[in-house]
Amino acid sequence: MNIPTSNVQSSAESGAKPRERKQRHVAEEIRGKIYVYFCVLLMIVTIFSIVYFIASRGLAPFVSQGVALKDMLLGLKWKPEGEPPLFGALPFLFGSFATSLFAAIIAAPLAFCASIYMTEIMPKFGKTVLQPAIELLAGIPSVVYGFVGLSVIVPFLRDTFPGQGVGVLAGALVLSIMILPTITTIATDSLRSLPNGLKEGSYALGATRWQTISRIILPTTLPSLLTGVVLGIARAFGEALAVQMVIGNAPHIPHSLFESATTLTSIITLEMGNTTSGSLHNNALWSLALILLMMTFLFVFVVRMLERRVKR
Amino acid sequence: MIIEIEKLQLYYGEFQALKNVDLSIPERSVTAFIGPSGCGKSTLLRTLNRMNDSIPGVRIEGTVSIQGRDIYASDTEVEFLRKRVGMVFQQPNPFPKSIYDNVAYGPRLHGRTKKAELDELVEKSLRSASLWEEVKDVLKKSAWSLSGGQQQRLCIARALAVEPDILLMDESTSALDPISTTKIEELTRELCKQYTIVMVTHNMHQAARISDRTVFFLNGEVVEAADTQTLFSSPVDQRTEDYISGRFG
């Protein structure tokens, strides 16, 4: 830390008071710094311990328990208690990706439309009614979403389409409603932050509102909109409970949207309680958690890339 | 007279921003609106292309006619009005697109899509805005890479590309350096041979330098409208004299 020690004014006047005042300021400064550094340190330590814990458990099967990474990432069969035990996690990976990507495909257009409505078409109604409603949507516990999915979406799918109703589509629909607030909030913020001059410039050339939205507003805010979508996918990817309630939890790669499947998070929550700590099965579940963590890092990385594009 | 304003009253909610404005603006000339901040000069400018429409709580009485047609009549198509009455803003506001696409934006909106036709129009507009020589080799570059003064001339080119009759300039040089300002002033003199220009300026010297007619506003009223020379040399109203001699404002 570089604390300036020479002060021309105070040495020239050589009074005791300025020096006292300065000491007080320095003390305050140090106190503030200690507090801030402590908080930052606490956060860093927490994050590193989580990563270390998950990695040490999750890498054990590959390092010392004889499971090949390739078999886990590409294997189709998950039989951890079998003879020999099999740890193929591809169906879970597939299920996680399928449900979260599909959820984003459903939610993104809805979220974009909602945010355009809230910022461009009915700003007053949007701010007073829609925005609080959407924020409320974000606060509903995931078990409620799962329950609604189980009692509304699943029966509807069962009656309308072939199959049992539970499956990838049901999971994706529940997730799409869950990530709608995330994408909408970020999209709305980015539309609001668009300089007014751009819109005025477009209107002044005789553009209609729709022309202005499609030719100026959407292209200009696209990177921020995509940031919202990626964060939405990240949230969907990590969601366990609600998906688990409606996806059917069958450890295989489904052939259609209406077939049961399962996800990384579902399998972790379902099996974690039935294993003993340190066993191969338990460690294999930590490996799945490690994969989830890596995916989260990847999403954060993508968001950073998009943000850099916005700034340019 | 290309623009005729009669008994115009404009309210923002309870507040009356324009009071009983009667004004005619002649074709192919530069008319400058001067007056202290909040006197209504920008508001009046923005009623000429109906940019005030989007502000909640605006109410207008009286008539504004452009080329003999009431622009606040119920059958007026606002998009078509704005095609004829272009506008350049205080802050340069090019779109985050290439220089070419900025100029071609307006014509494309109004249905001109043929490449050859657009090329020609873009060149003509950039030449009219005396920017062509500076950007002809970098038309594909982002408009945001230009300097502030260039950006403002690009905005003028963009406005000219839809072939308007009238060009409104809302303090269009106030965000620019003196050299860029001079360029835009010279350009304005050049453009008024073909277009009717109405400009708002907070700079009296600018009004004196480049306008043919000057209108002095105070508290939402037109105090005096006259030939620029007459208004600055022998103002009729005492308030005008006080303002131009720097006693207030």
CSV table of N, CA, C and O in Angstrom, one decimal, chain A residues 247-305:
chain,number,residue,atom,x,y,z
A,247,ILE,N,-39.7,-35.0,-15.6
A,247,ILE,CA,-38.9,-35.5,-16.7
A,247,ILE,C,-39.0,-37.0,-16.8
A,247,ILE,O,-38.7,-37.6,-17.8
A,248,GLY,N,-39.4,-37.7,-15.7
A,248,GLY,CA,-39.6,-39.2,-15.8
A,248,GLY,C,-38.4,-40.0,-15.3
A,248,GLY,O,-38.6,-41.1,-14.9
A,249,ASN,N,-37.2,-39.3,-15.3
A,249,ASN,CA,-36.0,-40.0,-14.7
A,249,ASN,C,-35.7,-41.4,-15.2
A,249,ASN,O,-35.6,-42.3,-14.5
A,250,ALA,N,-35.7,-41.5,-16.5
A,250,ALA,CA,-35.2,-42.8,-17.1
A,250,ALA,C,-33.8,-42.5,-17.7
A,250,ALA,O,-33.6,-41.7,-18.5
A,251,PRO,N,-32.8,-43.3,-17.2
A,251,PRO,CA,-31.5,-43.0,-17.6
A,251,PRO,C,-31.1,-43.5,-19.0
A,251,PRO,O,-30.3,-44.4,-19.2
A,252,HIS,N,-31.8,-43.0,-20.0
A,252,HIS,CA,-31.4,-43.4,-21.4
A,252,HIS,C,-31.6,-42.1,-22.3
A,252,HIS,O,-32.3,-41.2,-21.9
A,253,ILE,N,-31.1,-42.2,-23.5
A,253,ILE,CA,-31.3,-41.1,-24.4
A,253,ILE,C,-32.6,-41.2,-25.1
A,253,ILE,O,-32.9,-42.3,-25.8
A,254,PRO,N,-33.5,-40.3,-25.0
A,254,PRO,CA,-34.9,-40.4,-25.5
A,254,PRO,C,-34.9,-40.3,-27.0
A,254,PRO,O,-34.0,-39.6,-27.6
A,255,HIS,N,-35.8,-40.9,-27.7
A,255,HIS,CA,-36.0,-40.9,-29.1
A,255,HIS,C,-36.9,-39.8,-29.5
A,255,HIS,O,-37.0,-39.4,-30.7
A,256,SER,N,-37.8,-39.3,-28.6
A,256,SER,CA,-38.6,-38.2,-29.0
A,256,SER,C,-38.8,-37.3,-27.8
A,256,SER,O,-38.3,-37.6,-26.7
A,257,LEU,N,-39.4,-36.1,-28.0
A,257,LEU,CA,-39.6,-35.1,-27.0
A,257,LEU,C,-40.6,-35.6,-25.9
A,257,LEU,O,-40.6,-35.1,-24.8
A,258,PHE,N,-41.3,-36.6,-26.2
A,258,PHE,CA,-42.4,-37.1,-25.3
A,258,PHE,C,-41.9,-38.3,-24.4
A,258,PHE,O,-42.7,-38.8,-23.7
A,259,GLU,N,-40.7,-38.7,-24.6
A,259,GLU,CA,-40.1,-39.8,-23.9
A,259,GLU,C,-39.4,-39.3,-22.6
A,259,GLU,O,-38.8,-38.3,-22.6
A,260,SER,N,-39.5,-40.2,-21.6
A,260,SER,CA,-38.8,-39.9,-20.3
A,260,SER,C,-37.3,-39.8,-20.6
A,260,SER,O,-36.7,-40.4,-21.5
A,261,ALA,N,-36.6,-38.9,-19.8
A,261,ALA,CA,-35.2,-38.8,-19.8
A,261,ALA,C,-34.7,-38.5,-18.4
A,261,ALA,O,-35.5,-38.5,-17.5
A,262,THR,N,-33.5,-38.0,-18.3
A,262,THR,CA,-33.1,-37.5,-17.0
A,262,THR,C,-32.0,-36.5,-17.2
A,262,THR,O,-31.4,-36.4,-18.3
A,263,THR,N,-31.6,-35.8,-16.1
A,263,THR,CA,-30.6,-34.8,-16.2
A,263,THR,C,-29.5,-35.0,-15.2
A,263,THR,O,-29.7,-35.8,-14.3
A,264,LEU,N,-28.4,-34.3,-15.4
A,264,LEU,CA,-27.3,-34.4,-14.4
A,264,LEU,C,-27.8,-34.1,-13.0
A,264,LEU,O,-27.5,-34.8,-12.0
A,265,THR,N,-28.5,-33.0,-12.9
A,265,THR,CA,-28.9,-32.6,-11.5
A,265,THR,C,-29.9,-33.6,-10.9
A,265,THR,O,-29.8,-33.9,-9.7
A,266,SER,N,-30.8,-34.1,-11.8
A,266,SER,CA,-31.8,-35.1,-11.2
A,266,SER,C,-31.1,-36.3,-10.6
A,266,SER,O,-31.4,-36.7,-9.5
A,267,ILE,N,-30.1,-36.8,-11.4
A,267,ILE,CA,-29.5,-38.0,-10.9
A,267,ILE,C,-28.7,-37.8,-9.7
A,267,ILE,O,-28.6,-38.6,-8.8
A,268,ILE,N,-28.1,-36.6,-9.6
A,268,ILE,CA,-27.3,-36.3,-8.3
A,268,ILE,C,-28.3,-36.2,-7.2
A,268,ILE,O,-28.0,-36.9,-6.1
A,269,THR,N,-29.4,-35.5,-7.3
A,269,THR,CA,-30.3,-35.4,-6.1
A,269,THR,C,-30.9,-36.7,-5.8
A,269,THR,O,-31.2,-37.0,-4.6
A,270,LEU,N,-31.2,-37.5,-6.8
A,270,LEU,CA,-31.9,-38.8,-6.5
A,270,LEU,C,-31.0,-39.8,-5.8
A,270,LEU,O,-31.4,-40.6,-5.0
A,271,GLU,N,-29.7,-39.8,-6.2
A,271,GLU,CA,-28.8,-40.9,-5.8
A,271,GLU,C,-27.9,-40.5,-4.6
A,271,GLU,O,-27.4,-41.4,-3.9
A,272,MET,N,-27.7,-39.2,-4.4
A,272,MET,CA,-26.7,-38.8,-3.5
A,272,MET,C,-27.0,-39.4,-2.1
A,272,MET,O,-26.1,-39.8,-1.4
A,273,GLY,N,-28.2,-39.4,-1.7
A,273,GLY,CA,-28.6,-39.8,-0.3
A,273,GLY,C,-28.4,-41.3,-0.1
A,273,GLY,O,-28.3,-41.8,1.0
A,274,ASN,N,-28.3,-42.1,-1.2
A,274,ASN,CA,-28.3,-43.5,-1.0
A,274,ASN,C,-26.8,-44.1,-1.1
A,274,ASN,O,-26.7,-45.3,-1.2
A,275,THR,N,-25.9,-43.2,-1.1
A,275,THR,CA,-24.5,-43.7,-1.3
A,275,THR,C,-23.7,-43.3,0.0
A,275,THR,O,-24.0,-42.4,0.7
A,276,THR,N,-22.6,-44.1,0.2
A,276,THR,CA,-21.8,-43.8,1.4
A,276,THR,C,-20.6,-42.9,0.9
A,276,THR,O,-20.1,-43.1,-0.2
A,277,SER,N,-20.3,-42.0,1.7
A,277,SER,CA,-19.2,-41.0,1.4
A,277,SER,C,-17.9,-41.8,1.1
A,277,SER,O,-17.5,-42.7,1.9
A,278,GLY,N,-17.2,-41.5,0.0
A,278,GLY,CA,-16.0,-42.1,-0.3
A,278,GLY,C,-16.1,-43.3,-1.2
A,278,GLY,O,-15.1,-43.8,-1.8
A,279,SER,N,-17.3,-43.8,-1.3
A,279,SER,CA,-17.5,-45.0,-2.2
A,279,SER,C,-17.3,-44.5,-3.7
A,279,SER,O,-17.5,-43.4,-4.0
A,280,LEU,N,-17.1,-45.5,-4.6
A,280,LEU,CA,-17.0,-45.2,-6.0
A,280,LEU,C,-18.2,-44.5,-6.5
A,280,LEU,O,-18.2,-43.5,-7.3
A,281,HIS,N,-19.4,-45.0,-6.2
A,281,HIS,CA,-20.7,-44.5,-6.6
A,281,HIS,C,-20.8,-43.0,-6.2
A,281,HIS,O,-21.1,-42.1,-7.0
A,282,ASN,N,-20.5,-42.8,-4.9
A,282,ASN,CA,-20.6,-41.4,-4.4
A,282,ASN,C,-19.6,-40.5,-5.1
A,282,ASN,O,-20.0,-39.4,-5.6
A,283,ASN,N,-18.4,-41.0,-5.3
A,283,ASN,CA,-17.4,-40.1,-6.0
A,283,ASN,C,-17.8,-39.9,-7.5
A,283,ASN,O,-17.6,-38.8,-8.0
A,284,ALA,N,-18.5,-40.9,-8.1
A,284,ALA,CA,-18.9,-40.7,-9.5
A,284,ALA,C,-20.0,-39.6,-9.6
A,284,ALA,O,-20.0,-38.8,-10.5
A,285,LEU,N,-20.8,-39.5,-8.5
A,285,LEU,CA,-21.8,-38.4,-8.5
A,285,LEU,C,-21.1,-37.1,-8.4
A,285,LEU,O,-21.5,-36.1,-9.0
A,286,TRP,N,-20.0,-37.0,-7.6
A,286,TRP,CA,-19.2,-35.8,-7.5
A,286,TRP,C,-18.6,-35.4,-8.9
A,286,TRP,O,-18.5,-34.3,-9.2
A,287,SER,N,-18.3,-36.5,-9.7
A,287,SER,CA,-17.8,-36.2,-11.0
A,287,SER,C,-18.8,-35.5,-11.8
A,287,SER,O,-18.5,-34.6,-12.6
A,288,LEU,N,-20.1,-35.9,-11.7
A,288,LEU,CA,-21.2,-35.3,-12.4
A,288,LEU,C,-21.3,-33.8,-12.0
A,288,LEU,O,-21.5,-32.9,-12.8
A,289,ALA,N,-21.2,-33.6,-10.6
A,289,ALA,CA,-21.2,-32.2,-10.1
A,289,ALA,C,-20.1,-31.4,-10.7
A,289,ALA,O,-20.3,-30.2,-11.0
A,290,LEU,N,-18.9,-32.0,-10.9
A,290,LEU,CA,-17.8,-31.3,-11.5
A,290,LEU,C,-18.1,-30.9,-12.9
A,290,LEU,O,-17.8,-29.8,-13.3
A,291,ILE,N,-18.7,-31.8,-13.6
A,291,ILE,CA,-19.1,-31.5,-15.0
A,291,ILE,C,-20.1,-30.3,-15.0
A,291,ILE,O,-19.9,-29.3,-15.8
A,292,LEU,N,-21.0,-30.3,-14.1
A,292,LEU,CA,-22.0,-29.2,-13.9
A,292,LEU,C,-21.2,-27.9,-13.7
A,292,LEU,O,-21.5,-26.8,-14.3
A,293,LEU,N,-20.2,-27.9,-12.8
A,293,LEU,CA,-19.5,-26.7,-12.4
A,293,LEU,C,-18.7,-26.2,-13.6
A,293,LEU,O,-18.7,-25.0,-13.9
A,294,MET,N,-18.1,-27.2,-14.4
A,294,MET,CA,-17.4,-26.8,-15.6
A,294,MET,C,-18.3,-26.1,-16.6
A,294,MET,O,-18.0,-25.1,-17.2
A,295,MET,N,-19.5,-26.6,-16.7
A,295,MET,CA,-20.5,-26.0,-17.6
A,295,MET,C,-20.8,-24.6,-17.2
A,295,MET,O,-20.9,-23.7,-18.0
A,296,THR,N,-21.0,-24.4,-15.9
A,296,THR,CA,-21.3,-23.1,-15.4
A,296,THR,C,-20.1,-22.1,-15.7
A,296,THR,O,-20.4,-21.0,-16.2
A,297,PHE,N,-18.9,-22.6,-15.5
A,297,PHE,CA,-17.8,-21.7,-15.9
A,297,PHE,C,-17.8,-21.4,-17.4
A,297,PHE,O,-17.6,-20.2,-17.8
A,298,LEU,N,-18.2,-22.3,-18.2
A,298,LEU,CA,-18.3,-22.1,-19.6
A,298,LEU,C,-19.3,-21.0,-19.9
A,298,LEU,O,-19.1,-20.1,-20.7
A,299,PHE,N,-20.5,-21.1,-19.3
A,299,PHE,CA,-21.5,-20.1,-19.5
A,299,PHE,C,-21.1,-18.7,-19.1
A,299,PHE,O,-21.3,-17.8,-19.8
A,300,VAL,N,-20.4,-18.7,-18.0
A,300,VAL,CA,-19.9,-17.4,-17.5
A,300,VAL,C,-18.9,-16.8,-18.5
A,300,VAL,O,-18.9,-15.6,-18.9
A,301,PHE,N,-18.1,-17.7,-19.0
A,301,PHE,CA,-17.1,-17.3,-20.0
A,301,PHE,C,-17.8,-16.7,-21.3
A,301,PHE,O,-17.4,-15.7,-21.8
A,302,VAL,N,-18.8,-17.4,-21.7
A,302,VAL,CA,-19.6,-17.0,-22.9
A,302,VAL,C,-20.2,-15.6,-22.7
A,302,VAL,O,-20.1,-14.7,-23.5
A,303,VAL,N,-20.8,-15.4,-21.5
A,303,VAL,CA,-21.4,-14.1,-21.1
A,303,VAL,C,-20.3,-13.0,-21.2
A,303,VAL,O,-20.5,-11.9,-21.7
A,304,ARG,N,-19.1,-13.3,-20.6
A,304,ARG,CA,-18.1,-12.3,-20.7
A,304,ARG,C,-17.7,-11.9,-22.1
A,304,ARG,O,-17.5,-10.8,-22.4
A,305,MET,N,-17.6,-12.9,-23.0
A,305,MET,CA,-17.3,-12.7,-24.4
A,305,MET,C,-18.4,-11.8,-25.0
A,305,MET,O,-18.0,-10.8,-25.7
